């Protein structure tokens, strides 16, 4: 077995780190998952709770993860064993590695779909609606036994390739170019979607709350899970990325910019999708296919739509790739340290296992669609539910408690760059009380939804 003699890497620059964290946050979660979860949970009421989760739970926990990572200079499990040896806090790290396996397993499946759509625009096949419309095409494709798995494989191979090359060259470089491009095209598409005739209804759905939805405990759990998923939070992805940061950098600004940017991406995606949903008479609660069915309809209406479709699915696949890389990196960083594997060996073995774990999620839509796991959900949705709505908030809860209670206050404040500022006190108060209590209340009140 090859012994690992490589030194731990570091980001080349502060900007590279922030962009990598942003690249991890911005992905399928902002477009595919945000749109259908918002649609299923009633629109504006969900959005308000989601924003509150980001502000009161998300941003403080991003800071907690960055602080732990940079201080410990180790992967998500190693960080806890280093900072608090022999204590049960390490459970957060173990949950994190498990979540990385589960999330990347189905993430690769959905990312594979985006690559298939990219090919459809490259060849012109999807420029106009296929027989039976885009909805039929989508369902036909994702429920077929072999094709989606091939695309999942291709996507996972690319993810492995980047993690294989390493933090600085692989992860840092890809993000710098593609993120700004994705932002620009999203804004153009949102602008166009607003001209389609469903703007009034779409915007009302997204921004005018139906108050009765606030009485639904399931909406809170969905919003909490979406906040964690979208911010890449609760599983140590940001601990891992923070661990490649040298101690010269200031953390709070980085945490704030990641959260703001991620939220902007999601809201703009909402402004792109919901007007079109109403313009084309699609049910906003129609589920996981929402983006894949609505967007092609937008492109088919647009001048140069084929070109925009091509560009959009390319950028979406790229955004998914930078998120997938961070998921794989969580597990790979752990295996490199724990088993003394080289980066190359760890990325190939772990990546391939995650690919295999994802295969049933893909098959569960077609050949294995009679299998349901959690509350009538198919395999992919069950994996998503368990990891995003349970494991991530639970991991976040432990992380908040660790930084709030398990670590010496003066040390935490110093390690976080807050120092003796008032903001640091507010941050600690949230980690000690507000975030844990909110997560617990949401868990307990929604337990019947599980
Ligand atoms: N935040 C990513 C997205 O919105 O697509 C998904 C994700 C990446 C979740 C990394 C968790 C994670 F650790």
Short mmCIF file of C-alpha atoms and ligand atoms in Angstrom, two decimals:
data_model
loop_
_atom_site.label_atom_id
_atom_site.label_comp_id
_atom_site.label_asym_id
_atom_site.label_seq_id
_atom_site.Cartn_x
_atom_site.Cartn_y
_atom_site.Cartn_z
CA UNK A 1 0.00 0.00 0.00
CA UNK A 2 1.34 3.42 -0.92
CA UNK A 3 2.20 5.63 2.00
CA UNK A 4 1.17 9.23 1.88
CA UNK A 5 4.09 11.63 1.98
CA UNK A 6 2.30 14.66 0.52
CA UNK A 7 2.10 17.77 2.72
CA UNK A 8 -1.34 19.26 3.44
CA UNK A 9 -2.29 21.86 0.88
CA UNK A 10 -3.33 25.49 1.29
CA UNK A 11 -5.40 27.83 -0.83
CA UNK A 12 -3.34 30.09 -3.07
CA UNK A 13 -5.30 33.18 -2.05
CA UNK A 14 -8.11 34.44 0.12
CA UNK A 15 -10.22 35.02 -2.99
CA UNK A 16 -9.61 31.45 -4.07
CA UNK A 17 -10.93 30.21 -0.74
CA UNK A 18 -14.04 32.38 -0.84
CA UNK A 19 -14.77 31.38 -4.42
CA UNK A 20 -14.34 27.71 -3.57
CA UNK A 21 -16.74 28.03 -0.64
CA UNK A 22 -19.16 29.84 -2.93
CA UNK A 23 -18.66 27.19 -5.58
CA UNK A 24 -19.55 24.58 -2.99
CA UNK A 25 -22.67 26.47 -1.92
CA UNK A 26 -23.97 27.39 -5.37
CA UNK A 27 -25.09 24.31 -7.23
CA UNK A 28 -28.11 22.18 -8.01
CA UNK A 29 -29.45 23.19 -4.61
CA UNK A 30 -30.05 26.76 -5.77
CA UNK A 31 -31.84 25.90 -8.99
CA UNK A 32 -33.14 22.34 -9.11
CA UNK A 33 -33.78 21.75 -5.39
CA UNK A 34 -34.72 25.30 -4.39
CA UNK A 35 -37.35 25.61 -7.11
CA UNK A 36 -39.13 22.34 -6.50
CA UNK A 37 -38.98 22.47 -2.70
CA UNK A 38 -40.30 26.04 -2.79
CA UNK A 39 -43.02 24.95 -5.20
CA UNK A 40 -44.05 22.01 -3.05
CA UNK A 41 -44.12 24.04 0.15
CA UNK A 42 -46.34 26.88 -0.91
CA UNK A 43 -43.93 29.54 -2.21
CA UNK A 44 -43.55 32.78 -0.26
CA UNK A 45 -44.20 31.41 3.26
CA UNK A 46 -41.49 28.85 2.67
CA UNK A 47 -39.17 31.53 1.33
CA UNK A 48 -39.59 33.67 4.47
CA UNK A 49 -38.81 30.75 6.78
CA UNK A 50 -35.90 29.78 4.58
CA UNK A 51 -34.42 33.28 4.80
CA UNK A 52 -34.84 33.27 8.58
CA UNK A 53 -33.05 29.91 8.76
CA UNK A 54 -30.16 31.33 6.75
CA UNK A 55 -29.85 34.42 8.91
CA UNK A 56 -30.35 32.96 12.37
CA UNK A 57 -28.95 29.47 11.94
CA UNK A 58 -27.02 29.31 8.67
CA UNK A 59 -24.61 32.22 8.83
CA UNK A 60 -23.58 31.61 12.47
CA UNK A 61 -22.92 27.94 11.72
CA UNK A 62 -20.92 28.80 8.57
CA UNK A 63 -18.73 30.88 10.87
CA UNK A 64 -18.54 28.01 13.34
CA UNK A 65 -17.39 25.61 10.61
CA UNK A 66 -14.80 28.02 9.21
CA UNK A 67 -13.47 28.64 12.70
CA UNK A 68 -13.17 24.95 13.55
CA UNK A 69 -11.55 24.13 10.21
CA UNK A 70 -8.96 26.84 10.19
CA UNK A 71 -8.01 26.29 13.80
CA UNK A 72 -7.71 22.51 13.52
CA UNK A 73 -6.16 22.34 10.01
CA UNK A 74 -7.74 18.91 9.64
CA UNK A 75 -10.67 17.09 8.00
CA UNK A 76 -14.12 17.06 9.56
CA UNK A 77 -13.46 14.09 11.86
CA UNK A 78 -9.85 14.99 12.59
CA UNK A 79 -10.87 18.53 13.50
CA UNK A 80 -12.91 17.35 16.46
CA UNK A 81 -10.40 14.77 17.64
CA UNK A 82 -7.77 17.48 17.56
CA UNK A 83 -9.71 20.27 19.27
CA UNK A 84 -11.55 18.07 21.77
CA UNK A 85 -9.77 14.71 22.03
CA UNK A 86 -11.73 11.83 23.48
CA UNK A 87 -15.08 13.64 23.53
CA UNK A 88 -18.34 12.73 21.76
CA UNK A 89 -18.28 15.95 19.66
CA UNK A 90 -16.59 13.91 16.95
CA UNK A 91 -20.03 12.52 16.19
CA UNK A 92 -20.60 15.66 14.08
CA UNK A 93 -17.61 14.69 11.96
CA UNK A 94 -18.72 11.10 11.53
CA UNK A 95 -22.23 12.21 10.56
CA UNK A 96 -20.56 14.60 8.13
CA UNK A 97 -18.60 11.92 6.30
CA UNK A 98 -21.75 9.77 6.14
CA UNK A 99 -23.71 12.73 4.74
CA UNK A 100 -21.04 13.31 2.11
CA UNK A 101 -21.48 9.74 0.88
CA UNK A 102 -25.25 9.95 0.84
CA UNK A 103 -25.61 13.42 -0.68
CA UNK A 104 -23.02 12.96 -3.39
CA UNK A 105 -24.57 9.59 -4.30
CA UNK A 106 -27.84 11.18 -5.45
CA UNK A 107 -26.30 14.53 -6.37
CA UNK A 108 -24.31 12.73 -9.04
CA UNK A 109 -27.52 11.30 -10.48
CA UNK A 110 -29.23 14.69 -10.84
CA UNK A 111 -26.02 16.30 -12.11
CA UNK A 112 -25.88 13.55 -14.73
CA UNK A 113 -29.33 14.67 -15.94
CA UNK A 114 -27.99 18.21 -16.47
CA UNK A 115 -25.18 16.82 -18.58
CA UNK A 116 -27.67 14.88 -20.69
CA UNK A 117 -29.60 18.11 -21.24
CA UNK A 118 -26.40 19.85 -22.21
CA UNK A 119 -25.86 17.22 -24.91
CA UNK A 120 -29.48 17.66 -26.01
CA UNK A 121 -28.78 21.35 -26.63
CA UNK A 122 -25.45 20.66 -28.24
CA UNK A 123 -26.97 18.39 -30.86
CA UNK A 124 -30.11 20.53 -31.27
CA UNK A 125 -32.39 17.69 -30.11
CA UNK A 126 -33.93 19.81 -27.33
CA UNK A 127 -34.16 23.11 -29.18
CA UNK A 128 -37.83 22.50 -29.78
CA UNK A 129 -40.17 20.30 -27.76
CA UNK A 130 -39.79 16.60 -28.50
CA UNK A 131 -42.88 14.44 -29.17
CA UNK A 132 -45.08 14.53 -26.09
CA UNK A 133 -43.39 17.68 -24.75
CA UNK A 134 -40.49 18.28 -22.40
CA UNK A 135 -42.23 16.66 -19.42
CA UNK A 136 -42.52 13.35 -21.25
CA UNK A 137 -38.95 13.57 -22.42
CA UNK A 138 -37.72 14.20 -18.88
CA UNK A 139 -39.69 11.37 -17.30
CA UNK A 140 -38.78 8.98 -20.10
CA UNK A 141 -35.10 9.75 -19.69
CA UNK A 142 -34.78 9.63 -15.91
CA UNK A 143 -36.79 6.43 -15.61
CA UNK A 144 -34.78 4.48 -18.17
CA UNK A 145 -32.47 1.91 -16.59
CA UNK A 146 -29.08 2.51 -18.22
CA UNK A 147 -28.74 5.99 -19.71
CA UNK A 148 -28.97 8.11 -16.55
CA UNK A 149 -26.43 5.84 -14.85
CA UNK A 150 -23.97 6.40 -17.68
CA UNK A 151 -24.34 10.15 -17.25
CA UNK A 152 -23.98 9.81 -13.51
CA UNK A 153 -20.78 7.89 -14.13
CA UNK A 154 -19.40 10.57 -16.45
CA UNK A 155 -20.17 13.27 -13.92
CA UNK A 156 -18.57 11.32 -11.07
CA UNK A 157 -15.49 10.71 -13.19
CA UNK A 158 -15.11 14.47 -13.68
CA UNK A 159 -15.59 15.09 -9.96
CA UNK A 160 -12.96 12.49 -9.12
CA UNK A 161 -10.63 14.05 -11.69
CA UNK A 162 -10.72 17.46 -10.01
CA UNK A 163 -10.31 16.12 -6.46
CA UNK A 164 -7.50 13.90 -7.74
CA UNK A 165 -5.56 16.97 -8.95
CA UNK A 166 -5.99 18.67 -5.61
CA UNK A 167 -7.19 21.71 -3.80
CA UNK A 168 -5.24 24.49 -5.37
CA UNK A 169 -5.08 23.53 -9.00
CA UNK A 170 -8.25 21.52 -9.25
CA UNK A 171 -10.75 23.17 -6.99
CA UNK A 172 -9.60 26.74 -6.89
CA UNK A 173 -9.12 27.33 -10.60
CA UNK A 174 -12.44 25.99 -11.92
CA UNK A 175 -14.50 28.21 -9.66
CA UNK A 176 -12.92 31.49 -10.61
CA UNK A 177 -14.20 31.50 -14.15
CA UNK A 178 -17.51 29.72 -14.06
CA UNK A 179 -19.33 31.31 -11.13
CA UNK A 180 -19.54 34.84 -12.56
CA UNK A 181 -20.70 33.44 -15.90
CA UNK A 182 -23.50 31.49 -14.26
CA UNK A 183 -24.65 34.61 -12.41
CA UNK A 184 -24.85 36.58 -15.64
CA UNK A 185 -26.85 34.01 -17.53
CA UNK A 186 -29.21 33.48 -14.61
CA UNK A 187 -30.01 37.20 -14.57
CA UNK A 188 -30.63 37.27 -18.32
CA UNK A 189 -32.97 34.29 -18.08
CA UNK A 190 -34.84 35.72 -15.11
CA UNK A 191 -35.36 38.94 -17.07
CA UNK A 192 -36.66 37.01 -20.04
CA UNK A 193 -38.94 34.82 -17.96
CA UNK A 194 -40.61 37.94 -16.57
CA UNK A 195 -41.79 38.81 -20.09
CA UNK A 196 -43.58 35.51 -20.61
CA UNK A 197 -46.99 36.47 -19.25
CA UNK A 198 -46.87 34.55 -15.97
CA UNK A 199 -44.88 37.25 -14.19
CA UNK A 200 -47.64 38.56 -11.92
CA UNK A 201 -48.66 35.12 -10.74
CA UNK A 202 -45.12 33.84 -10.48
CA UNK A 203 -43.92 36.76 -8.40
CA UNK A 204 -47.01 36.62 -6.19
CA UNK A 205 -46.36 32.94 -5.58
CA UNK A 206 -42.78 33.66 -4.61
CA UNK A 207 -43.24 36.85 -2.60
CA UNK A 208 -46.84 37.06 -1.29
CA UNK A 209 -47.23 34.53 1.51
CA UNK A 210 -50.20 32.29 2.02
CA UNK A 211 -50.35 32.63 5.81
CA UNK A 212 -51.91 29.24 6.38
CA UNK A 213 -48.64 27.62 5.29
CA UNK A 214 -46.98 28.93 8.47
CA UNK A 215 -49.07 26.45 10.46
CA UNK A 216 -47.50 23.49 8.64
CA UNK A 217 -44.56 21.97 10.59
CA UNK A 218 -43.36 20.22 7.43
CA UNK A 219 -42.68 23.58 5.79
CA UNK A 220 -40.25 24.51 8.58
CA UNK A 221 -38.34 21.24 8.27
CA UNK A 222 -38.18 21.64 4.49
CA UNK A 223 -36.88 25.21 4.85
CA UNK A 224 -34.29 24.20 7.43
CA UNK A 225 -33.08 21.32 5.28
CA UNK A 226 -32.94 23.52 2.20
CA UNK A 227 -30.92 26.16 4.07
CA UNK A 228 -28.35 23.58 5.19
CA UNK A 229 -28.21 21.89 1.80
CA UNK A 230 -27.85 25.10 -0.14
CA UNK A 231 -25.17 26.54 2.15
CA UNK A 232 -23.23 23.21 2.15
CA UNK A 233 -23.64 23.27 5.88
CA UNK A 234 -23.71 20.80 8.73
CA UNK A 235 -21.40 18.13 7.33
CA UNK A 236 -18.01 19.70 7.55
CA UNK A 237 -17.57 20.75 3.93
CA UNK A 238 -16.78 24.20 5.24
CA UNK A 239 -14.62 22.78 8.03
CA UNK A 240 -12.63 20.96 5.38
CA UNK A 241 -12.33 24.04 3.15
CA UNK A 242 -11.48 26.22 6.16
CA UNK A 243 -8.68 23.81 7.01
CA UNK A 244 -6.83 24.75 3.83
CA UNK A 245 -6.81 28.37 4.93
CA UNK A 246 -3.85 30.01 6.60
CA UNK A 247 -4.48 32.02 9.73
CA UNK A 248 -3.89 35.36 8.07
CA UNK A 249 -7.40 35.55 6.66
CA UNK A 250 -10.47 37.14 8.22
CA UNK A 251 -13.40 34.76 8.55
CA UNK A 252 -16.60 36.75 9.24
CA UNK A 253 -16.55 38.61 5.94
CA UNK A 254 -16.08 35.36 4.06
CA UNK A 255 -19.01 33.71 5.85
CA UNK A 256 -21.31 36.63 5.11
CA UNK A 257 -20.42 36.82 1.44
CA UNK A 258 -20.94 33.09 0.89
CA UNK A 259 -24.41 33.26 2.44
CA UNK A 260 -25.48 36.41 0.60
CA UNK A 261 -24.31 35.16 -2.75
CA UNK A 262 -25.91 31.74 -2.32
CA UNK A 263 -29.23 33.31 -1.36
CA UNK A 264 -29.14 35.71 -4.30
CA UNK A 265 -28.59 32.80 -6.67
CA UNK A 266 -31.60 30.98 -5.25
CA UNK A 267 -33.90 34.00 -5.40
CA UNK A 268 -32.90 34.85 -8.96
CA UNK A 269 -33.47 31.22 -9.91
CA UNK A 270 -36.94 31.54 -8.37
CA UNK A 271 -37.61 34.68 -10.42
CA UNK A 272 -36.50 32.75 -13.48
CA UNK A 273 -38.59 29.65 -12.84
CA UNK A 274 -41.91 30.65 -11.28
CA UNK A 275 -43.12 33.17 -13.87
CA UNK A 276 -42.46 30.49 -16.48
CA UNK A 277 -44.23 27.86 -14.37
CA UNK A 278 -47.40 29.94 -14.48
CA UNK A 279 -46.96 31.07 -18.08
CA UNK A 280 -46.79 27.44 -19.23
CA UNK A 281 -49.52 26.18 -16.90
CA UNK A 282 -47.24 23.85 -14.92
CA UNK A 283 -48.18 22.92 -11.34
CA UNK A 284 -45.59 24.56 -9.02
CA UNK A 285 -45.87 21.53 -6.73
CA UNK A 286 -45.07 19.07 -9.50
CA UNK A 287 -41.85 17.93 -7.85
CA UNK A 288 -38.24 17.24 -8.62
CA UNK A 289 -38.59 17.69 -12.36
CA UNK A 290 -39.76 21.30 -12.11
CA UNK A 291 -36.60 22.98 -13.37
CA UNK A 292 -35.92 20.32 -16.02
CA UNK A 293 -39.40 20.73 -17.45
CA UNK A 294 -39.85 24.50 -17.13
CA UNK A 295 -36.49 25.70 -18.37
CA UNK A 296 -36.61 23.99 -21.77
CA UNK A 297 -40.02 25.59 -22.28
CA UNK A 298 -38.42 28.99 -21.65
CA UNK A 299 -35.61 28.28 -24.10
CA UNK A 300 -38.03 27.07 -26.77
CA UNK A 301 -39.78 30.47 -26.62
CA UNK A 302 -36.63 32.57 -26.72
CA UNK A 303 -34.80 33.93 -29.70
CA UNK A 304 -31.44 32.10 -29.69
CA UNK A 305 -33.04 29.75 -27.15
CA UNK A 306 -30.94 26.81 -28.27
CA UNK A 307 -27.80 28.75 -27.55
CA UNK A 308 -29.04 29.88 -24.14
CA UNK A 309 -30.08 26.34 -23.30
CA UNK A 310 -26.64 25.11 -24.19
CA UNK A 311 -24.92 27.73 -22.11
CA UNK A 312 -27.28 27.32 -19.19
CA UNK A 313 -26.95 23.57 -18.86
CA UNK A 314 -23.22 23.80 -19.29
CA UNK A 315 -23.00 26.28 -16.42
CA UNK A 316 -25.43 24.35 -14.26
CA UNK A 317 -23.38 21.19 -14.74
CA UNK A 318 -20.25 23.19 -13.86
CA UNK A 319 -21.89 24.62 -10.73
CA UNK A 320 -22.92 21.10 -9.78
CA UNK A 321 -19.34 19.99 -10.33
CA UNK A 322 -17.85 22.54 -7.94
CA UNK A 323 -20.38 21.46 -5.30
CA UNK A 324 -19.76 17.77 -5.91
CA UNK A 325 -16.04 18.38 -5.57
CA UNK A 326 -16.58 19.77 -2.07
CA UNK A 327 -18.71 16.78 -1.14
CA UNK A 328 -16.08 14.33 -2.33
CA UNK A 329 -13.34 16.37 -0.68
CA UNK A 330 -14.97 15.91 2.74
CA UNK A 331 -14.68 12.14 2.45
CA UNK A 332 -11.33 12.12 0.65
CA UNK A 333 -9.65 14.42 3.20
CA UNK A 334 -10.83 12.02 5.90
CA UNK A 335 -9.50 8.91 4.15
CA UNK A 336 -6.16 10.54 3.36
CA UNK A 337 -5.52 11.27 7.03
CA UNK A 338 -7.19 8.27 8.61
CA UNK A 339 -5.74 5.55 6.38
CA UNK A 340 -2.69 7.41 5.19
CA UNK A 341 -3.79 7.03 1.58
CA UNK A 342 -2.47 9.30 -1.15
CA UNK A 343 -4.90 11.88 -2.56
CA UNK A 344 -4.99 10.02 -5.87
CA UNK A 345 -5.85 6.69 -4.33
CA UNK A 346 -8.45 8.15 -1.98
CA UNK A 347 -10.26 10.10 -4.70
CA UNK A 348 -10.57 7.12 -7.02
CA UNK A 349 -11.66 4.58 -4.42
CA UNK A 350 -14.02 6.82 -2.46
CA UNK A 351 -15.44 8.41 -5.62
CA UNK A 352 -16.16 5.05 -7.18
CA UNK A 353 -17.88 3.75 -4.05
CA UNK A 354 -20.07 6.84 -3.95
CA UNK A 355 -20.96 6.29 -7.60
CA UNK A 356 -22.10 2.75 -6.72
CA UNK A 357 -24.10 3.97 -3.74
CA UNK A 358 -25.92 6.34 -6.11
CA UNK A 359 -26.97 3.70 -8.63
CA UNK A 360 -30.08 2.60 -6.66
CA UNK A 361 -31.21 6.24 -6.49
CA UNK A 362 -31.25 6.34 -10.26
CA UNK A 363 -32.88 2.93 -10.64
CA UNK A 364 -35.47 3.88 -8.02
CA UNK A 365 -37.10 6.26 -10.48
CA UNK A 366 -37.58 3.63 -13.18
CA UNK A 367 -37.15 -0.12 -12.69
CA UNK A 368 -37.23 0.03 -8.87
CA UNK A 369 -39.98 2.62 -8.53
CA UNK A 370 -42.05 0.31 -6.34
CA UNK A 371 -39.46 0.71 -3.57
CA UNK A 372 -40.15 3.51 -1.11
CA UNK A 373 -38.14 4.17 2.02
CA UNK A 374 -39.15 7.24 4.03
CA UNK A 375 -42.81 8.32 4.00
CA UNK A 376 -43.65 7.06 0.51
CA UNK A 377 -40.59 8.69 -1.06
CA UNK A 378 -38.63 6.89 -3.77
CA UNK A 379 -34.98 5.99 -3.14
CA UNK A 380 -33.48 9.27 -4.35
CA UNK A 381 -35.94 11.42 -2.42
CA UNK A 382 -35.45 9.30 0.68
CA UNK A 383 -31.67 9.71 0.54
CA UNK A 384 -32.17 13.43 0.09
CA UNK A 385 -34.64 13.63 2.96
CA UNK A 386 -32.51 11.67 5.41
CA UNK A 387 -29.29 13.50 4.63
CA UNK A 388 -30.56 17.04 4.02
CA UNK A 389 -33.43 17.33 6.47
CA UNK A 390 -32.08 15.15 9.29
CA UNK A 391 -28.30 14.60 9.14
CA UNK A 392 -27.27 18.12 8.10
CA UNK A 393 -29.33 19.99 10.72
CA UNK A 394 -28.29 17.44 13.32
CA UNK A 395 -24.63 17.91 12.40
CA UNK A 396 -25.18 21.67 12.51
CA UNK A 397 -26.75 21.36 15.94
CA UNK A 398 -23.72 19.52 17.29
CA UNK A 399 -21.32 21.99 15.65
CA UNK A 400 -23.20 24.94 17.19
CA UNK A 401 -23.18 23.32 20.63
CA UNK A 402 -19.51 22.46 20.35
CA UNK A 403 -18.44 26.00 19.51
CA UNK A 404 -20.97 27.53 21.92
CA UNK A 405 -20.38 25.29 24.93
CA UNK A 406 -17.60 22.80 24.30
CA UNK A 407 -14.79 25.19 23.50
CA UNK A 408 -13.21 27.86 25.68
CA UNK A 409 -14.90 31.18 25.03
CA UNK A 410 -11.78 33.32 24.73
CA UNK A 411 -10.19 30.79 22.43
CA UNK A 412 -13.25 30.61 20.17
CA UNK A 413 -13.50 34.36 19.87
CA UNK A 414 -9.87 34.62 18.96
CA UNK A 415 -9.98 31.74 16.49
CA UNK A 416 -13.02 33.24 14.77
CA UNK A 417 -11.43 36.69 14.25
CA UNK A 418 -14.36 38.25 16.11
CA UNK A 419 -12.07 39.00 19.05
CA UNK A 420 -13.76 41.09 21.70
CA UNK A 421 -16.24 42.75 19.33
CA UNK A 422 -19.95 42.86 20.16
CA UNK A 423 -20.69 40.84 17.06
CA UNK A 424 -18.75 37.96 18.57
CA UNK A 425 -21.01 37.98 21.62
CA UNK A 426 -24.12 37.93 19.43
CA UNK A 427 -22.62 35.08 17.43
CA UNK A 428 -21.91 33.01 20.53
CA UNK A 429 -25.38 33.70 21.92
CA UNK A 430 -26.92 32.40 18.70
CA UNK A 431 -24.73 29.30 18.73
CA UNK A 432 -25.48 28.60 22.37
CA UNK A 433 -29.22 29.19 22.41
CA UNK A 434 -31.00 30.42 19.29
CA UNK A 435 -29.75 27.95 16.68
CA UNK A 436 -29.90 24.78 18.82
CA UNK A 437 -33.34 25.57 20.20
CA UNK A 438 -34.72 26.46 16.77
CA UNK A 439 -33.36 23.25 15.24
CA UNK A 440 -34.75 21.15 18.08
CA UNK A 441 -38.19 22.75 17.89
CA UNK A 442 -38.35 22.20 14.15
CA UNK A 443 -37.27 18.57 14.57
CA UNK A 444 -39.74 17.82 17.31
CA UNK A 445 -42.72 19.53 15.74
CA UNK A 446 -42.22 17.90 12.37
CA UNK A 447 -41.42 14.41 13.58
CA UNK A 448 -44.64 13.00 12.23
CA UNK A 449 -43.57 14.03 8.72
CA UNK A 450 -40.64 11.61 8.80
N1 LIG B 1 -24.68 23.38 -1.61
C1 LIG B 1 -24.75 22.49 -2.75
C2 LIG B 1 -25.89 22.93 -3.63
O1 LIG B 1 -26.65 23.83 -3.25
O2 LIG B 1 -26.03 22.38 -4.72
C3 LIG B 1 -24.90 21.04 -2.32
C4 LIG B 1 -23.95 20.64 -1.22
C5 LIG B 1 -22.58 20.73 -1.40
C6 LIG B 1 -24.44 20.22 0.01
C7 LIG B 1 -21.69 20.41 -0.37
C8 LIG B 1 -23.59 19.89 1.03
C9 LIG B 1 -22.22 19.99 0.84
F1 LIG B 1 -21.40 19.69 1.78
#
